[in-house]
Short mmCIF file of C-alpha atoms in Angstrom, two decimals:
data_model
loop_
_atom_site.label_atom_id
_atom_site.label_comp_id
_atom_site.label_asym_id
_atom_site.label_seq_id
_atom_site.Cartn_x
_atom_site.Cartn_y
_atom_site.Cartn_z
CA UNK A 1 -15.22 -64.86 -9.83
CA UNK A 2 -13.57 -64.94 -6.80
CA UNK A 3 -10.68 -62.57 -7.66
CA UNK A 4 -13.19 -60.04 -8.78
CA UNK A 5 -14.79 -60.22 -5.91
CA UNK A 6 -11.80 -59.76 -3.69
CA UNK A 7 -11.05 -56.99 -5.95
CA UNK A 8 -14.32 -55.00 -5.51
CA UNK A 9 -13.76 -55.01 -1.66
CA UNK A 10 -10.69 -53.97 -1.73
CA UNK A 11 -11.57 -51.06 -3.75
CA UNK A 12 -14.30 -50.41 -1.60
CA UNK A 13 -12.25 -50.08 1.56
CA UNK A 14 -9.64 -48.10 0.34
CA UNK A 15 -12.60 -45.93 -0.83
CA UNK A 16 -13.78 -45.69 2.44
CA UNK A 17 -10.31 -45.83 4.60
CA UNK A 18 -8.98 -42.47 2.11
CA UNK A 19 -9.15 -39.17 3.64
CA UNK A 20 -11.32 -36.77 1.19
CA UNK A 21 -9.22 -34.38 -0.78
CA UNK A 22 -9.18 -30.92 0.35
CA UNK A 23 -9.70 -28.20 -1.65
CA UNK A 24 -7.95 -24.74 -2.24
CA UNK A 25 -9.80 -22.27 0.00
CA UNK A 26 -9.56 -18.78 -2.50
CA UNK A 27 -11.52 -16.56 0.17
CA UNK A 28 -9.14 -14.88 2.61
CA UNK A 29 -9.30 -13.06 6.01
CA UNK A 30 -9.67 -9.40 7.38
CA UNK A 31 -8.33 -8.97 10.65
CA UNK A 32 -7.19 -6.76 13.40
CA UNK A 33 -7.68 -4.27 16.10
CA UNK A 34 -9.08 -1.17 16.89
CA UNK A 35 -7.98 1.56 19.49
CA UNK A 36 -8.05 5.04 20.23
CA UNK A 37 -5.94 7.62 19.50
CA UNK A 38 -3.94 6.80 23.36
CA UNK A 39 -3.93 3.29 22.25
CA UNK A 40 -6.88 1.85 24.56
CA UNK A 41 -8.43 -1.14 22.70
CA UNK A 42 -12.48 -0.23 21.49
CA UNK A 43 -14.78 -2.79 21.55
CA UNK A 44 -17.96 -2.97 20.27
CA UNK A 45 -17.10 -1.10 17.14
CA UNK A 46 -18.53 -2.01 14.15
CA UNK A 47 -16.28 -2.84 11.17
CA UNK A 48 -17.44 -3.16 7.65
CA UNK A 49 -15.62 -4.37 4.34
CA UNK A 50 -17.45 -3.38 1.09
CA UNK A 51 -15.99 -4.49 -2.25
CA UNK A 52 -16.12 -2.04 -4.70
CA UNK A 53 -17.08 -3.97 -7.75
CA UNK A 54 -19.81 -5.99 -6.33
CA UNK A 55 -21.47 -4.05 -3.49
CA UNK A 56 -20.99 -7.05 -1.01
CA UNK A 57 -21.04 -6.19 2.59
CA UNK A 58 -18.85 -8.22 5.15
CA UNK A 59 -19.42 -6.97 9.01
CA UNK A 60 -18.37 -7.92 12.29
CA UNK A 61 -18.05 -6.31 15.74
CA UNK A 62 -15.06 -5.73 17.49
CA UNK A 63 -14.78 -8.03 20.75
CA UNK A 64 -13.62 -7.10 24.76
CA UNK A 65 -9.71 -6.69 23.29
CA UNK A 66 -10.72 -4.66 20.24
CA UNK A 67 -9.95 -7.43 18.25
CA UNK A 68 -12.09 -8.16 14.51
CA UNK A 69 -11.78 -10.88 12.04
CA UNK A 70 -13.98 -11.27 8.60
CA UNK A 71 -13.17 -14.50 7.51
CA UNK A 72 -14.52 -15.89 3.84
CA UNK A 73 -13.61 -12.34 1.63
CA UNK A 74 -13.42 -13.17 -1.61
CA UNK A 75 -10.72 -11.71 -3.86
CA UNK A 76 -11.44 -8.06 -5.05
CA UNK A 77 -10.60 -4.16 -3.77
CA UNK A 78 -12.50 -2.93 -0.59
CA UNK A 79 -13.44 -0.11 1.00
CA UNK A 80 -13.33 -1.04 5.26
CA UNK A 81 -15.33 1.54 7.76
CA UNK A 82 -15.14 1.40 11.24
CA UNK A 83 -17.47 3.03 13.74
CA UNK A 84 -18.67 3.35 17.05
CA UNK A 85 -20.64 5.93 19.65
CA UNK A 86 -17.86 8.98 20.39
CA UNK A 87 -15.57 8.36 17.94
CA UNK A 88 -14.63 9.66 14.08
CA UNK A 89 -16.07 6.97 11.32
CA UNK A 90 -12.79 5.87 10.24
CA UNK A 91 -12.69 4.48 6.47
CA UNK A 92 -9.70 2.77 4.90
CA UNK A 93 -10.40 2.67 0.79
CA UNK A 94 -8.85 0.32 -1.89
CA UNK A 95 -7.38 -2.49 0.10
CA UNK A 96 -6.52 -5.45 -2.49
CA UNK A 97 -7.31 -8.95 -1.25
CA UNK A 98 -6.19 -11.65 -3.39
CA UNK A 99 -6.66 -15.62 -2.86
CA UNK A 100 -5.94 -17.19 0.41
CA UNK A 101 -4.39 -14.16 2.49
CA UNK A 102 -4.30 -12.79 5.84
CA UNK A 103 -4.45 -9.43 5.87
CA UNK A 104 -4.16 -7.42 9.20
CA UNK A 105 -5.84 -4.17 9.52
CA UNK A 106 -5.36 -1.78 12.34
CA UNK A 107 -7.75 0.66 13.12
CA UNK A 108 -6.93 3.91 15.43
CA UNK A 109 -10.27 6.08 16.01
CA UNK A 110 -10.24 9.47 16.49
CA UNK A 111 -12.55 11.16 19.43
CA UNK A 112 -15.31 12.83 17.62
CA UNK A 113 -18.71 12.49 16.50
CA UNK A 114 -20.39 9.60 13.89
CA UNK A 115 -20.41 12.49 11.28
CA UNK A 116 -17.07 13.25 11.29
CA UNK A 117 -14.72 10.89 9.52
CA UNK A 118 -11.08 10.08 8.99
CA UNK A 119 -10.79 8.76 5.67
CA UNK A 120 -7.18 6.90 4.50
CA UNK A 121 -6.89 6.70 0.99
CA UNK A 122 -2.75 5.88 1.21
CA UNK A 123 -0.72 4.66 3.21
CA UNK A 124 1.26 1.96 4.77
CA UNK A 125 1.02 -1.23 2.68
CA UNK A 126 -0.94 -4.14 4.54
CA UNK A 127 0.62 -6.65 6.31
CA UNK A 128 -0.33 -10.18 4.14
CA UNK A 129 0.76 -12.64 6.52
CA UNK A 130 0.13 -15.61 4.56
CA UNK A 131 3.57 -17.54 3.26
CA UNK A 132 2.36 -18.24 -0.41
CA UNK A 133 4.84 -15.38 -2.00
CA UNK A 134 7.48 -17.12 0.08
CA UNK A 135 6.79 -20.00 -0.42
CA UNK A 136 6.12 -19.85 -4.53
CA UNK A 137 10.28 -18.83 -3.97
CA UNK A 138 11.21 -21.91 -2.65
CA UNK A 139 12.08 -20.80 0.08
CA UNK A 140 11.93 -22.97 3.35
CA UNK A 141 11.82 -22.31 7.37
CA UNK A 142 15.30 -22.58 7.76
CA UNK A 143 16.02 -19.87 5.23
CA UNK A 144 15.90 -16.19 6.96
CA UNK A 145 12.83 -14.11 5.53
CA UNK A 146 15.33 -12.50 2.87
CA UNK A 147 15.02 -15.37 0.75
#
């Protein structure tokens, strides 16, 4: 009796001393920064990621350094629009986001009115600074990013 006694409590306190297991996060992150044409940051603008094949709307503002972030995404293609007062609605279209990325997104606005746009539909591929890729190589810090 006493050694399953003994037992129980010792189950119980490594039950209670063990960290909880963390789970694999699969949303990812939008980020970046907007500016002008001359390179001035914008803040205040309002940035918007749609995903085409469920309608879901992810917005932020941009803050005092034109910086954004949209954390949580889900996986899917999107369609980002960015817009403020005295500028060109500038919309990026079919930006993949997988599982678990970073993706930065820099925005340059062009002077203009709300009802003019700039709309990107190619271009240069997004930066995806997360290390998964990399990693999934076996590749390790010492290695130089050729691996």
């Amino acid at each position: 009796m006493r050694k399953v006694i003994f037992c129980s409590l010792i189950a119980v306190v490594l039950a209670i001393l063990s960290p909880p297991a963390a789970a694999q996060e699969f949303r990812s992150t939008l980020s970046g920064v907007v500016t002008d044409s001359q390179g001035s940051v914008v803040p205040g603008a309002t940035v918007q990621a749609a995903n085409a094949a469920t309608g879901a709307v992810y917005t932020t503002v941009s803050g005092d350094a034109g910086q954004f972030t949209l954390p949580f995404v889900p996986p899917g293609r999107y369609t980002v629009t960015t817009e403020v007062a005295g500028f060109k609605r500038f919309t990026r279209e079919n930006i993949p986001v997988t599982a678990n990325q970073r993706i930065s997104i820099d925005i340059v606005l062009q002077v203009g009115e709300l009802t003019e746009s700039i709309t990107v539909s190619a271009g240069a591929p997004l930066l995806a600074t997360g290390v998964a890729e990399w990693a999934a190589k076996g590749c390790t810090l010492r290695d130089d990013l050729t691996c």
